[in-house]
GROMACS .gro file of C-alpha atoms in nm:
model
  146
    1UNK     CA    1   9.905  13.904  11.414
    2UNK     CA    2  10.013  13.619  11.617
    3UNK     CA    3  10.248  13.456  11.407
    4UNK     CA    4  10.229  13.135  11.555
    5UNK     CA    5   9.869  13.141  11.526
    6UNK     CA    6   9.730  12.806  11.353
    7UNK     CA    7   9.568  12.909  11.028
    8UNK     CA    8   9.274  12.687  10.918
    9UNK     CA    9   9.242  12.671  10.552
   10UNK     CA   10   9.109  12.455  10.251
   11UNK     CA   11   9.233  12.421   9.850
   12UNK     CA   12   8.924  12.569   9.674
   13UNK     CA   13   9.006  12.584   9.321
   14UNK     CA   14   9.283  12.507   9.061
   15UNK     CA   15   9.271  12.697   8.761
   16UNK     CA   16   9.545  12.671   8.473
   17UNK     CA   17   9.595  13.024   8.315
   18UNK     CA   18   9.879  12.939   8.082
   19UNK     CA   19   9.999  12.695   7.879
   20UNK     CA   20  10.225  12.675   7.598
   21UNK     CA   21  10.485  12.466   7.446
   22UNK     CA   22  10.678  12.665   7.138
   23UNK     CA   23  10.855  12.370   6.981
   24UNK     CA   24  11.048  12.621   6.775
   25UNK     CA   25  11.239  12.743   7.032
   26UNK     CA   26  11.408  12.392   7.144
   27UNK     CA   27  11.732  12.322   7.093
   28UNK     CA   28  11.935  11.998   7.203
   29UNK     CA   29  12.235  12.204   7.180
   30UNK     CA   30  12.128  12.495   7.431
   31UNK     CA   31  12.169  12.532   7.799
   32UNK     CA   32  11.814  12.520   7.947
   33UNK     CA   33  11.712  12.780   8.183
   34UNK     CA   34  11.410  12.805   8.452
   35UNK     CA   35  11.238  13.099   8.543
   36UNK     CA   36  10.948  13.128   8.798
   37UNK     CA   37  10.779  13.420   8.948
   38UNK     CA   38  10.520  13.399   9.246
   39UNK     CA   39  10.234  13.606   9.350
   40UNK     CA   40   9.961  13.651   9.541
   41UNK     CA   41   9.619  13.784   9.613
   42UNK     CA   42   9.351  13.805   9.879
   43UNK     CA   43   8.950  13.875   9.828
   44UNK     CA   44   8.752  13.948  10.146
   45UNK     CA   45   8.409  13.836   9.974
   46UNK     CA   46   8.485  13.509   9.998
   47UNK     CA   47   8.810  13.489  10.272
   48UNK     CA   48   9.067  13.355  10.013
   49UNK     CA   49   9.411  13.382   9.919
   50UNK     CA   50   9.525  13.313   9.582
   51UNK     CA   51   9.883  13.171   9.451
   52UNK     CA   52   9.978  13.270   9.142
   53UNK     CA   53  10.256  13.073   8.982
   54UNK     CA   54  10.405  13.132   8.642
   55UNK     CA   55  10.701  12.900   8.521
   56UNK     CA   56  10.901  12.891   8.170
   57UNK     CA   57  11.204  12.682   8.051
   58UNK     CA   58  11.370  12.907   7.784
   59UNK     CA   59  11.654  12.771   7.524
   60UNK     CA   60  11.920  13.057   7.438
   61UNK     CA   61  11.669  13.307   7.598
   62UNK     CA   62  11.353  13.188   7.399
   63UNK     CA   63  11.063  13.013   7.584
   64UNK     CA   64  11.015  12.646   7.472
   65UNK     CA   65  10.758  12.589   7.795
   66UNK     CA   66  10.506  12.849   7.973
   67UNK     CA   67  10.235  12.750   8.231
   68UNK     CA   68  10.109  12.966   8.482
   69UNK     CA   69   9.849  12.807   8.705
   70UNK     CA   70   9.681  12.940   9.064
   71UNK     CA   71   9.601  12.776   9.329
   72UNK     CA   72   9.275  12.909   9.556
   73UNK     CA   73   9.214  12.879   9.927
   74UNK     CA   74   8.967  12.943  10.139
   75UNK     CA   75   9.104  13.074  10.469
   76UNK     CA   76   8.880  13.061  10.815
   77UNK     CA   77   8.737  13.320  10.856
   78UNK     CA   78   8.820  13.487  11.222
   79UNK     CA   79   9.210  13.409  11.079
   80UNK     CA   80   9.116  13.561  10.721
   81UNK     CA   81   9.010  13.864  10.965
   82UNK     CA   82   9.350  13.879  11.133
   83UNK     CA   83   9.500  13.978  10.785
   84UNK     CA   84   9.309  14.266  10.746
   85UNK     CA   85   9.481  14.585  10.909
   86UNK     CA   86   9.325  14.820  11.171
   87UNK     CA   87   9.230  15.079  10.925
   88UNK     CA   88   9.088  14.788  10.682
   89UNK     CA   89   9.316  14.938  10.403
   90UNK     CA   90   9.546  14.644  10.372
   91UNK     CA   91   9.573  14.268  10.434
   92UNK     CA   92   9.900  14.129  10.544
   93UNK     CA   93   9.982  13.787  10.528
   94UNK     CA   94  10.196  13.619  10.717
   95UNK     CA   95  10.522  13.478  10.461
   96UNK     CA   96  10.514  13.175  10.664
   97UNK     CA   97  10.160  13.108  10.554
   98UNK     CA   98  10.216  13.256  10.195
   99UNK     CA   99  10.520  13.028  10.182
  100UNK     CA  100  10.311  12.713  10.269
  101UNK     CA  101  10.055  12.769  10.023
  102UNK     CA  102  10.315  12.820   9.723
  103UNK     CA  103  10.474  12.530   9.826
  104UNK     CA  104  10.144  12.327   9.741
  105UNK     CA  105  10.110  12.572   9.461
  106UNK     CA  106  10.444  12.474   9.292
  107UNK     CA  107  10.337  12.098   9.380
  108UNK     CA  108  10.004  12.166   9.168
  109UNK     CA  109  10.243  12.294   8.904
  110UNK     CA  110  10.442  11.988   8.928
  111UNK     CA  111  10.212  11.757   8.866
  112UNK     CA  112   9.982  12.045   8.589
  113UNK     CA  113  10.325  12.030   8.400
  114UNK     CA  114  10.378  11.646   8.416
  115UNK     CA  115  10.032  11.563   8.252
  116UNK     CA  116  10.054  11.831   8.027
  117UNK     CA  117  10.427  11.682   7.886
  118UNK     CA  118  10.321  11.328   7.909
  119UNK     CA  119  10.346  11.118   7.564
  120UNK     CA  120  10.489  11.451   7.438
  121UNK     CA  121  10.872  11.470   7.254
  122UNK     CA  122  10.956  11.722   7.624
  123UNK     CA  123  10.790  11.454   7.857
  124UNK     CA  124  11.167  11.459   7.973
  125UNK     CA  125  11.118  11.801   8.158
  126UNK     CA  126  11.009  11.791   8.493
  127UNK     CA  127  10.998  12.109   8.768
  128UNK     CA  128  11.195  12.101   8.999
  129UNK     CA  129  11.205  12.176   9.339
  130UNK     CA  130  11.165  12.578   9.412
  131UNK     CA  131  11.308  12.772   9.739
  132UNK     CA  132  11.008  12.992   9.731
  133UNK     CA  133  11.160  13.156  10.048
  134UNK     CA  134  11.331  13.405   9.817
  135UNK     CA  135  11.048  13.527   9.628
  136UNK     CA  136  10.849  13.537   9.951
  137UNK     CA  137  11.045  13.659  10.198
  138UNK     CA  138  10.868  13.878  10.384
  139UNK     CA  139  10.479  13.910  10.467
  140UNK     CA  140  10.244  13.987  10.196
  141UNK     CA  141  10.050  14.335  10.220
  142UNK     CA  142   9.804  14.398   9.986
  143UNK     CA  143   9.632  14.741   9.963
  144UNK     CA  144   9.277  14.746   9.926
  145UNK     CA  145   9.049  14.897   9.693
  146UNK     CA  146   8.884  15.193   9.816
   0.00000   0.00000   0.00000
């Protein structure tokens, strides 16, 4: 696939998976650490890609926030059909275009996050920004179901 291709595309759907806060496991005293983890998915049926993003602040190793939230788009479909490999077993997307579309993913989360803490006692916690070019740093192949 052309790489520098223009990819039409559209947000579809936001859908929060995950949401937690576990009070018990704040402390003032601890160092607070952030974990995230990206992935993704495709489905032919309807020409989408999905963003899956899963965040947690933990206090001495314990999580004290969880969300995990994807984001849905609908991809055009002649450049859907570009994914798809020659022997239709796999669908690679670009990690340019995968990058893009977690960066409006972790924006969603941003803002999921900011509502959810609002008028809360951790309305002090905010995400911040995420070099998603290490957890997607090369193009995305999916195998298909047979």
């Amino acid at each position: 696939m052309n790489k520098e291709l223009s990819i039409p595309f559209a947000l579809r759907a936001i859908e929060t998976h995950q949401f937690a806060i576990l009070e018990e496991n704040y402390s003032e005293e601890a160092q607070g650490e952030l974990l995230v983890s990206v992935n993704v998915g495709a489905s032919d049926e309807i020409c989408g890609v999905s963003i899956f993003f899963e965040v947690r602040f933990n206090f001495n190793d314990n999580p004290l926030i969880i969300l995990e939230i994807e984001c849905q788009f609908e991809v055009e479909e002649s450049a859907y059909k570009a994914f798809v490999s020659e022997g239709n077993e796999q669908i690679i997307i670009p990690k340019e275009f995968c990058q893009h579309l977690g960066v409006i993913t972790v924006g969603t989360a941003r803002g999921v996050l900011y509502e959810k803490l609002k008028d809360t006692e951790f309305d002090f916690i905010l995400l911040p920004t995420v070099d998603l070019t290490v957890q997607l740093s090369e193009d995305v192949v999916l195998t298909k179901d047979k």
